[in-house]
C-alpha atoms as a PDB file:
ATOM      1  CA  MET A   1       2.417  27.262  13.451  1.00  0.00           C
ATOM      2  CA  SER A   2       4.640  26.178  10.595  1.00  0.00           C
ATOM      3  CA  ASP A   3       3.373  23.718   8.008  1.00  0.00           C
ATOM      4  CA  ASP A   4       5.465  20.561   8.448  1.00  0.00           C
ATOM      5  CA  ARG A   5       3.903  18.657   5.563  1.00  0.00           C
ATOM      6  CA  LEU A   6       6.223  17.083   3.040  1.00  0.00           C
ATOM      7  CA  PRO A   7       6.851  19.107  -0.124  1.00  0.00           C
ATOM      8  CA  ALA A   8       5.646  17.687  -3.391  1.00  0.00           C
ATOM      9  CA  THR A   9       8.289  16.045  -5.553  1.00  0.00           C
ATOM     10  CA  VAL A  10       8.467  15.674  -9.297  1.00  0.00           C
ATOM     11  CA  THR A  11       6.804  12.459 -10.471  1.00  0.00           C
ATOM     12  CA  PRO A  12       9.323  10.154 -12.218  1.00  0.00           C
ATOM     13  CA  PRO A  13       8.699   9.082 -15.822  1.00  0.00           C
ATOM     14  CA  THR A  14       5.938   6.518 -16.236  1.00  0.00           C
ATOM     15  CA  ASP A  15       7.072   2.907 -15.873  1.00  0.00           C
ATOM     16  CA  PRO A  16       6.695   1.296 -19.318  1.00  0.00           C
ATOM     17  CA  ALA A  17       5.521  -1.883 -17.590  1.00  0.00           C
ATOM     18  CA  LEU A  18       2.244  -0.158 -16.756  1.00  0.00           C
ATOM     19  CA  ALA A  19       1.105  -0.200 -20.380  1.00  0.00           C
ATOM     20  CA  ALA A  20       1.677  -3.951 -20.548  1.00  0.00           C
ATOM     21  CA  PHE A  21      -0.170  -4.424 -17.254  1.00  0.00           C
ATOM     22  CA  GLN A  22      -3.113  -2.457 -18.624  1.00  0.00           C
ATOM     23  CA  GLU A  23      -3.311  -4.705 -21.676  1.00  0.00           C
ATOM     24  CA  GLN A  24      -2.607  -8.034 -20.000  1.00  0.00           C
ATOM     25  CA  VAL A  25      -4.529  -7.648 -16.745  1.00  0.00           C
ATOM     26  CA  ILE A  26      -6.752  -4.595 -16.320  1.00  0.00           C
ATOM     27  CA  GLU A  27      -8.603  -5.140 -19.568  1.00  0.00           C
ATOM     28  CA  HIS A  28      -9.440  -8.710 -18.493  1.00  0.00           C
ATOM     29  CA  GLY A  29     -10.409  -7.996 -14.892  1.00  0.00           C
ATOM     30  CA  SER A  30     -13.304  -6.439 -13.009  1.00  0.00           C
ATOM     31  CA  PHE A  31     -11.977  -3.098 -11.826  1.00  0.00           C
ATOM     32  CA  SER A  32     -14.417  -0.253 -11.248  1.00  0.00           C
ATOM     33  CA  GLN A  33     -11.799   2.142  -9.868  1.00  0.00           C
ATOM     34  CA  ASP A  34      -8.148   2.859 -10.614  1.00  0.00           C
ATOM     35  CA  TRP A  35      -6.678   4.962  -7.846  1.00  0.00           C
ATOM     36  CA  VAL A  36      -3.168   3.535  -7.973  1.00  0.00           C
ATOM     37  CA  THR A  37      -1.579   2.668 -11.315  1.00  0.00           C
ATOM     38  CA  THR A  38      -0.531   6.233 -12.127  1.00  0.00           C
ATOM     39  CA  ARG A  39       1.437   6.228  -8.877  1.00  0.00           C
ATOM     40  CA  PHE A  40       3.365   3.009  -9.468  1.00  0.00           C
ATOM     41  CA  SER A  41       6.008   4.741 -11.595  1.00  0.00           C
ATOM     42  CA  SER A  42       7.412   6.111  -8.322  1.00  0.00           C
ATOM     43  CA  TRP A  43       7.754   2.554  -7.024  1.00  0.00           C
ATOM     44  CA  ARG A  44       9.998   1.450  -9.861  1.00  0.00           C
ATOM     45  CA  PRO A  45      13.357   1.530  -7.971  1.00  0.00           C
ATOM     46  CA  ILE A  46      11.820  -0.401  -5.068  1.00  0.00           C
ATOM     47  CA  LEU A  47      10.317  -3.049  -7.335  1.00  0.00           C
ATOM     48  CA  GLU A  48      13.472  -3.440  -9.391  1.00  0.00           C
ATOM     49  CA  GLU A  49      15.329  -4.394  -6.204  1.00  0.00           C
ATOM     50  CA  LEU A  50      12.755  -7.098  -5.471  1.00  0.00           C
ATOM     51  CA  GLU A  51      11.973  -8.516  -8.897  1.00  0.00           C
ATOM     52  CA  ASP A  52      14.443 -11.416  -8.824  1.00  0.00           C
ATOM     53  CA  ARG A  53      13.943 -12.304  -5.169  1.00  0.00           C
ATOM     54  CA  PRO A  54      11.354 -14.284  -3.210  1.00  0.00           C
ATOM     55  CA  THR A  55       9.576 -11.409  -1.492  1.00  0.00           C
ATOM     56  CA  GLN A  56       6.937 -11.113   1.189  1.00  0.00           C
ATOM     57  CA  ILE A  57       4.577  -8.171   0.704  1.00  0.00           C
ATOM     58  CA  LEU A  58       1.858  -6.872   3.021  1.00  0.00           C
ATOM     59  CA  GLU A  59      -1.027  -4.791   1.708  1.00  0.00           C
ATOM     60  CA  ILE A  60      -3.447  -3.058   4.071  1.00  0.00           C
ATOM     61  CA  GLY A  61      -6.535  -2.172   2.088  1.00  0.00           C
ATOM     62  CA  SER A  62      -7.054  -4.192  -1.085  1.00  0.00           C
ATOM     63  CA  PHE A  63     -10.517  -3.213  -2.398  1.00  0.00           C
ATOM     64  CA  GLU A  64     -10.893  -4.958  -5.795  1.00  0.00           C
ATOM     65  CA  GLY A  65      -7.284  -6.170  -5.863  1.00  0.00           C
ATOM     66  CA  LEU A  66      -5.817  -3.843  -8.478  1.00  0.00           C
ATOM     67  CA  SER A  67      -2.636  -3.010  -6.592  1.00  0.00           C
ATOM     68  CA  ALA A  68      -2.247  -6.619  -5.441  1.00  0.00           C
ATOM     69  CA  CYS A  69      -2.568  -7.747  -9.061  1.00  0.00           C
ATOM     70  CA  TYR A  70       0.117  -5.318 -10.169  1.00  0.00           C
ATOM     71  CA  LEU A  71       2.548  -6.472  -7.495  1.00  0.00           C
ATOM     72  CA  LEU A  72       1.892 -10.147  -8.288  1.00  0.00           C
ATOM     73  CA  TRP A  73       2.315  -9.459 -12.014  1.00  0.00           C
ATOM     74  CA  ARG A  74       5.405  -7.267 -11.591  1.00  0.00           C
ATOM     75  CA  LEU A  75       7.134  -9.543  -9.046  1.00  0.00           C
ATOM     76  CA  PRO A  76       6.584 -13.167 -10.093  1.00  0.00           C
ATOM     77  CA  ARG A  77       8.419 -14.565  -7.062  1.00  0.00           C
ATOM     78  CA  ALA A  78       6.494 -12.458  -4.554  1.00  0.00           C
ATOM     79  CA  HIS A  79       3.829 -13.583  -2.114  1.00  0.00           C
ATOM     80  CA  ILE A  80       1.364 -10.997  -0.840  1.00  0.00           C
ATOM     81  CA  THR A  81      -0.728 -10.889   2.324  1.00  0.00           C
ATOM     82  CA  CYS A  82      -3.845  -8.771   1.799  1.00  0.00           C
ATOM     83  CA  VAL A  83      -5.783  -7.341   4.749  1.00  0.00           C
ATOM     84  CA  ASP A  84      -9.251  -5.920   4.113  1.00  0.00           C
ATOM     85  CA  PRO A  85     -12.745  -6.219   5.643  1.00  0.00           C
ATOM     86  CA  PHE A  86     -14.175  -6.241   2.093  1.00  0.00           C
ATOM     87  CA  ILE A  87     -17.227  -4.252   3.201  1.00  0.00           C
ATOM     88  CA  GLY A  88     -16.112  -0.801   2.072  1.00  0.00           C
ATOM     89  CA  THR A  89     -14.954   2.104   4.233  1.00  0.00           C
ATOM     90  CA  PRO A  90     -16.477   5.517   5.070  1.00  0.00           C
ATOM     91  CA  GLU A  91     -14.387   7.227   2.400  1.00  0.00           C
ATOM     92  CA  GLN A  92     -15.795   4.786  -0.182  1.00  0.00           C
ATOM     93  CA  ALA A  93     -19.381   5.832   0.539  1.00  0.00           C
ATOM     94  CA  GLY A  94     -21.347   5.971  -2.693  1.00  0.00           C
ATOM     95  CA  LEU A  95     -19.446   3.096  -4.290  1.00  0.00           C
ATOM     96  CA  ASP A  96     -21.114  -0.264  -4.841  1.00  0.00           C
ATOM     97  CA  THR A  97     -19.175  -2.627  -2.568  1.00  0.00           C
ATOM     98  CA  ARG A  98     -21.526  -5.598  -2.905  1.00  0.00           C
ATOM     99  CA  GLY A  99     -19.586  -8.733  -3.789  1.00  0.00           C
ATOM    100  CA  LEU A 100     -16.302  -6.939  -3.154  1.00  0.00           C
ATOM    101  CA  GLU A 101     -14.503  -9.987  -1.770  1.00  0.00           C
ATOM    102  CA  GLU A 102     -15.621 -12.144  -4.699  1.00  0.00           C
ATOM    103  CA  THR A 103     -14.414  -9.475  -7.121  1.00  0.00           C
ATOM    104  CA  PHE A 104     -11.036  -9.396  -5.374  1.00  0.00           C
ATOM    105  CA  ASP A 105     -10.763 -13.190  -5.571  1.00  0.00           C
ATOM    106  CA  ALA A 106     -11.551 -13.230  -9.294  1.00  0.00           C
ATOM    107  CA  ASN A 107      -9.091 -10.461 -10.065  1.00  0.00           C
ATOM    108  CA  VAL A 108      -6.083 -11.941  -8.247  1.00  0.00           C
ATOM    109  CA  ALA A 109      -6.880 -15.279  -9.877  1.00  0.00           C
ATOM    110  CA  LEU A 110      -5.991 -13.623 -13.191  1.00  0.00           C
ATOM    111  CA  ILE A 111      -2.369 -13.647 -11.998  1.00  0.00           C
ATOM    112  CA  ASP A 112      -1.819 -16.326  -9.354  1.00  0.00           C
ATOM    113  CA  ALA A 113      -4.151 -16.691  -6.377  1.00  0.00           C
ATOM    114  CA  SER A 114      -1.798 -19.283  -4.857  1.00  0.00           C
ATOM    115  CA  ARG A 115       0.607 -16.457  -3.989  1.00  0.00           C
ATOM    116  CA  VAL A 116      -2.078 -14.507  -2.097  1.00  0.00           C
ATOM    117  CA  ARG A 117      -2.912 -14.841   1.589  1.00  0.00           C
ATOM    118  CA  LYS A 118      -6.206 -13.092   2.265  1.00  0.00           C
ATOM    119  CA  LEU A 119      -6.921 -11.927   5.819  1.00  0.00           C
ATOM    120  CA  VAL A 120     -10.500 -10.691   6.088  1.00  0.00           C
ATOM    121  CA  GLY A 121     -11.291  -8.180   8.808  1.00  0.00           C
ATOM    122  CA  ALA A 122     -10.270  -4.879  10.326  1.00  0.00           C
ATOM    123  CA  SER A 123      -6.571  -4.134  10.083  1.00  0.00           C
ATOM    124  CA  MET A 124      -5.686  -3.847  13.783  1.00  0.00           C
ATOM    125  CA  PRO A 125      -6.585  -7.415  14.863  1.00  0.00           C
ATOM    126  CA  ARG A 126      -5.221  -8.901  11.643  1.00  0.00           C
ATOM    127  CA  LEU A 127      -1.925  -7.032  12.019  1.00  0.00           C
ATOM    128  CA  LEU A 128      -1.668  -8.071  15.657  1.00  0.00           C
ATOM    129  CA  ASP A 129      -2.075 -11.670  14.483  1.00  0.00           C
ATOM    130  CA  LEU A 130       0.843 -11.154  12.092  1.00  0.00           C
ATOM    131  CA  VAL A 131       2.955  -9.632  14.862  1.00  0.00           C
ATOM    132  CA  ALA A 132       2.196 -12.676  17.019  1.00  0.00           C
ATOM    133  CA  GLU A 133       3.347 -14.894  14.126  1.00  0.00           C
ATOM    134  CA  ASP A 134       6.615 -12.908  14.001  1.00  0.00           C
ATOM    135  CA  ALA A 135       5.908 -12.281  10.308  1.00  0.00           C
ATOM    136  CA  ARG A 136       8.299 -10.104   8.320  1.00  0.00           C
ATOM    137  CA  PHE A 137       7.745  -8.269   5.039  1.00  0.00           C
ATOM    138  CA  GLU A 138      10.150  -6.615   2.609  1.00  0.00           C
ATOM    139  CA  LEU A 139       7.435  -4.284   1.256  1.00  0.00           C
ATOM    140  CA  ILE A 140       4.331  -2.935   3.003  1.00  0.00           C
ATOM    141  CA  TYR A 141       1.625  -0.861   1.321  1.00  0.00           C
ATOM    142  CA  VAL A 142      -0.639   1.060   3.715  1.00  0.00           C
ATOM    143  CA  ASP A 143      -3.903   2.029   2.014  1.00  0.00           C
ATOM    144  CA  GLY A 144      -6.595   1.087   4.511  1.00  0.00           C
ATOM    145  CA  SER A 145      -8.688   3.463   6.569  1.00  0.00           C
ATOM    146  CA  HIS A 146      -7.819   7.091   5.883  1.00  0.00           C
ATOM    147  CA  LEU A 147      -8.840   8.302   9.362  1.00  0.00           C
ATOM    148  CA  GLY A 148      -5.884   9.741  11.228  1.00  0.00           C
ATOM    149  CA  LEU A 149      -5.908   7.501  14.298  1.00  0.00           C
ATOM    150  CA  ASP A 150      -6.403   4.394  12.156  1.00  0.00           C
ATOM    151  CA  VAL A 151      -3.419   5.395  10.008  1.00  0.00           C
ATOM    152  CA  LEU A 152      -1.285   5.741  13.145  1.00  0.00           C
ATOM    153  CA  VAL A 153      -2.257   2.241  14.291  1.00  0.00           C
ATOM    154  CA  ASP A 154      -1.599   0.742  10.848  1.00  0.00           C
ATOM    155  CA  ALA A 155       1.743   2.550  10.641  1.00  0.00           C
ATOM    156  CA  SER A 156       2.899   1.475  14.098  1.00  0.00           C
ATOM    157  CA  LEU A 157       2.020  -2.193  13.639  1.00  0.00           C
ATOM    158  CA  SER A 158       3.392  -2.245  10.090  1.00  0.00           C
ATOM    159  CA  TRP A 159       6.714  -0.874  11.302  1.00  0.00           C
ATOM    160  CA  GLN A 160       7.033  -3.870  13.627  1.00  0.00           C
ATOM    161  CA  LEU A 161       6.374  -6.172  10.668  1.00  0.00           C
ATOM    162  CA  LEU A 162       8.743  -4.430   8.246  1.00  0.00           C
ATOM    163  CA  ALA A 163      12.076  -6.164   7.773  1.00  0.00           C
ATOM    164  CA  PRO A 164      15.214  -4.044   8.213  1.00  0.00           C
ATOM    165  CA  GLY A 165      16.032  -2.582   4.813  1.00  0.00           C
ATOM    166  CA  GLY A 166      12.405  -2.996   3.720  1.00  0.00           C
ATOM    167  CA  ALA A 167      10.166  -0.266   2.326  1.00  0.00           C
ATOM    168  CA  ILE A 168       6.787   0.983   3.503  1.00  0.00           C
ATOM    169  CA  VAL A 169       4.544   3.059   1.236  1.00  0.00           C
ATOM    170  CA  PHE A 170       1.696   5.185   2.574  1.00  0.00           C
ATOM    171  CA  ASP A 171      -1.019   6.095   0.097  1.00  0.00           C
ATOM    172  CA  ASP A 172      -3.039   9.331  -0.124  1.00  0.00           C
ATOM    173  CA  TYR A 173      -0.744  11.572   1.909  1.00  0.00           C
ATOM    174  CA  ARG A 174      -2.549  14.691   0.689  1.00  0.00           C
ATOM    175  CA  TRP A 175      -6.057  13.178   0.777  1.00  0.00           C
ATOM    176  CA  ASN A 176      -8.611  15.415   2.537  1.00  0.00           C
ATOM    177  CA  TYR A 177     -12.001  14.573   1.039  1.00  0.00           C
ATOM    178  CA  LEU A 178     -13.602  14.404   4.502  1.00  0.00           C
ATOM    179  CA  GLY A 179     -12.099  17.745   5.532  1.00  0.00           C
ATOM    180  CA  ASP A 180      -8.860  19.144   6.950  1.00  0.00           C
ATOM    181  CA  ASP A 181      -9.374  17.893  10.502  1.00  0.00           C
ATOM    182  CA  PRO A 182      -6.272  15.747  11.222  1.00  0.00           C
ATOM    183  CA  LEU A 183      -8.569  13.031  12.564  1.00  0.00           C
ATOM    184  CA  LEU A 184     -10.192  12.747   9.130  1.00  0.00           C
ATOM    185  CA  ARG A 185      -7.127  12.513   6.892  1.00  0.00           C
ATOM    186  CA  PRO A 186      -3.871  10.532   6.651  1.00  0.00           C
ATOM    187  CA  GLY A 187      -1.301  13.313   6.195  1.00  0.00           C
ATOM    188  CA  LYS A 188      -0.825  14.526   9.755  1.00  0.00           C
ATOM    189  CA  ALA A 189      -0.790  10.959  11.056  1.00  0.00           C
ATOM    190  CA  ILE A 190       1.977  10.060   8.603  1.00  0.00           C
ATOM    191  CA  ASP A 191       3.916  13.165   9.671  1.00  0.00           C
ATOM    192  CA  ALA A 192       3.503  12.229  13.349  1.00  0.00           C
ATOM    193  CA  PHE A 193       4.673   8.682  12.699  1.00  0.00           C
ATOM    194  CA  ARG A 194       7.750   9.937  10.854  1.00  0.00           C
ATOM    195  CA  ALA A 195       8.577  12.134  13.825  1.00  0.00           C
ATOM    196  CA  VAL A 196       8.491   9.115  16.142  1.00  0.00           C
ATOM    197  CA  ILE A 197      10.822   7.042  13.932  1.00  0.00           C
ATOM    198  CA  GLU A 198      13.144   9.924  13.057  1.00  0.00           C
ATOM    199  CA  GLY A 199      16.646   8.633  12.384  1.00  0.00           C
ATOM    200  CA  LYS A 200      15.354   5.127  11.709  1.00  0.00           C
ATOM    201  CA  TYR A 201      14.374   5.540   8.056  1.00  0.00           C
ATOM    202  CA  GLU A 202      15.358   6.937   4.671  1.00  0.00           C
ATOM    203  CA  LEU A 203      12.784   8.957   2.728  1.00  0.00           C
ATOM    204  CA  LEU A 204      12.476   7.372  -0.730  1.00  0.00           C
ATOM    205  CA  PHE A 205       9.840   9.628  -2.268  1.00  0.00           C
ATOM    206  CA  ALA A 206       7.003  11.900  -1.226  1.00  0.00           C
ATOM    207  CA  ASP A 207       4.056  13.319  -3.106  1.00  0.00           C
ATOM    208  CA  GLU A 208       0.590  11.775  -3.119  1.00  0.00           C
ATOM    209  CA  GLN A 209       2.337   8.802  -1.541  1.00  0.00           C
ATOM    210  CA  VAL A 210       5.161   8.668   1.000  1.00  0.00           C
ATOM    211  CA  ALA A 211       7.723   5.857   0.921  1.00  0.00           C
ATOM    212  CA  LEU A 212      10.229   5.115   3.682  1.00  0.00           C
ATOM    213  CA  ARG A 213      13.038   2.570   3.886  1.00  0.00           C
ATOM    214  CA  LYS A 214      13.649   1.120   7.316  1.00  0.00           C
ATOM    215  CA  THR A 215      17.317   1.381   8.162  1.00  0.00           C
ATOM    216  CA  ARG A 216      19.016  -1.923   8.831  1.00  0.00           C
ATOM    217  CA  THR A 217      19.836  -0.859  12.383  1.00  0.00           C
ATOM    218  CA  ALA A 218      16.252   0.178  13.258  1.00  0.00           C
END
């Protein structure tokens, strides 16, 4: 069987804004892990399109709020809806997740907590609530459960919530810390989802993360 995984792409130059974010925010917050900032340079074209616009962002999987803080800091007119159970996930075993929600609250307050809507709980019911509200988002970041079937559910519901012309970013495409079984990793689920929406999106970048733009006719 052929390997249909996305090829790695060359990482764009580091966004100079990241150094300022490190100094102004990270050094003043409570962040035990940084899994994301090195990847935000790839987001630069997406964020530049949104920086002068009122923007609705959805984040699935917030942990301590580092990525939410960056998006709030980088896009001062943006509002972000954060979905997380704030109890840790199987892939975070070994990390101290006590007081995780309180840590998230304190960190986003460094920027502007008034622009954050926090939805506590598992992603599927919270996303279904958003679908029922007929919510729409210009940017969606999927970084919740890394189990294959969960990724498919998050992807499918997020696609319904993504505005035409909006971008969706999947984290940890090549992640396989629990093994190569497709049920235990995101990559094959992301590939399967792309196959379902073929012709309805533009591939923006692909490496450790995969970003798609929903076509305006999708």
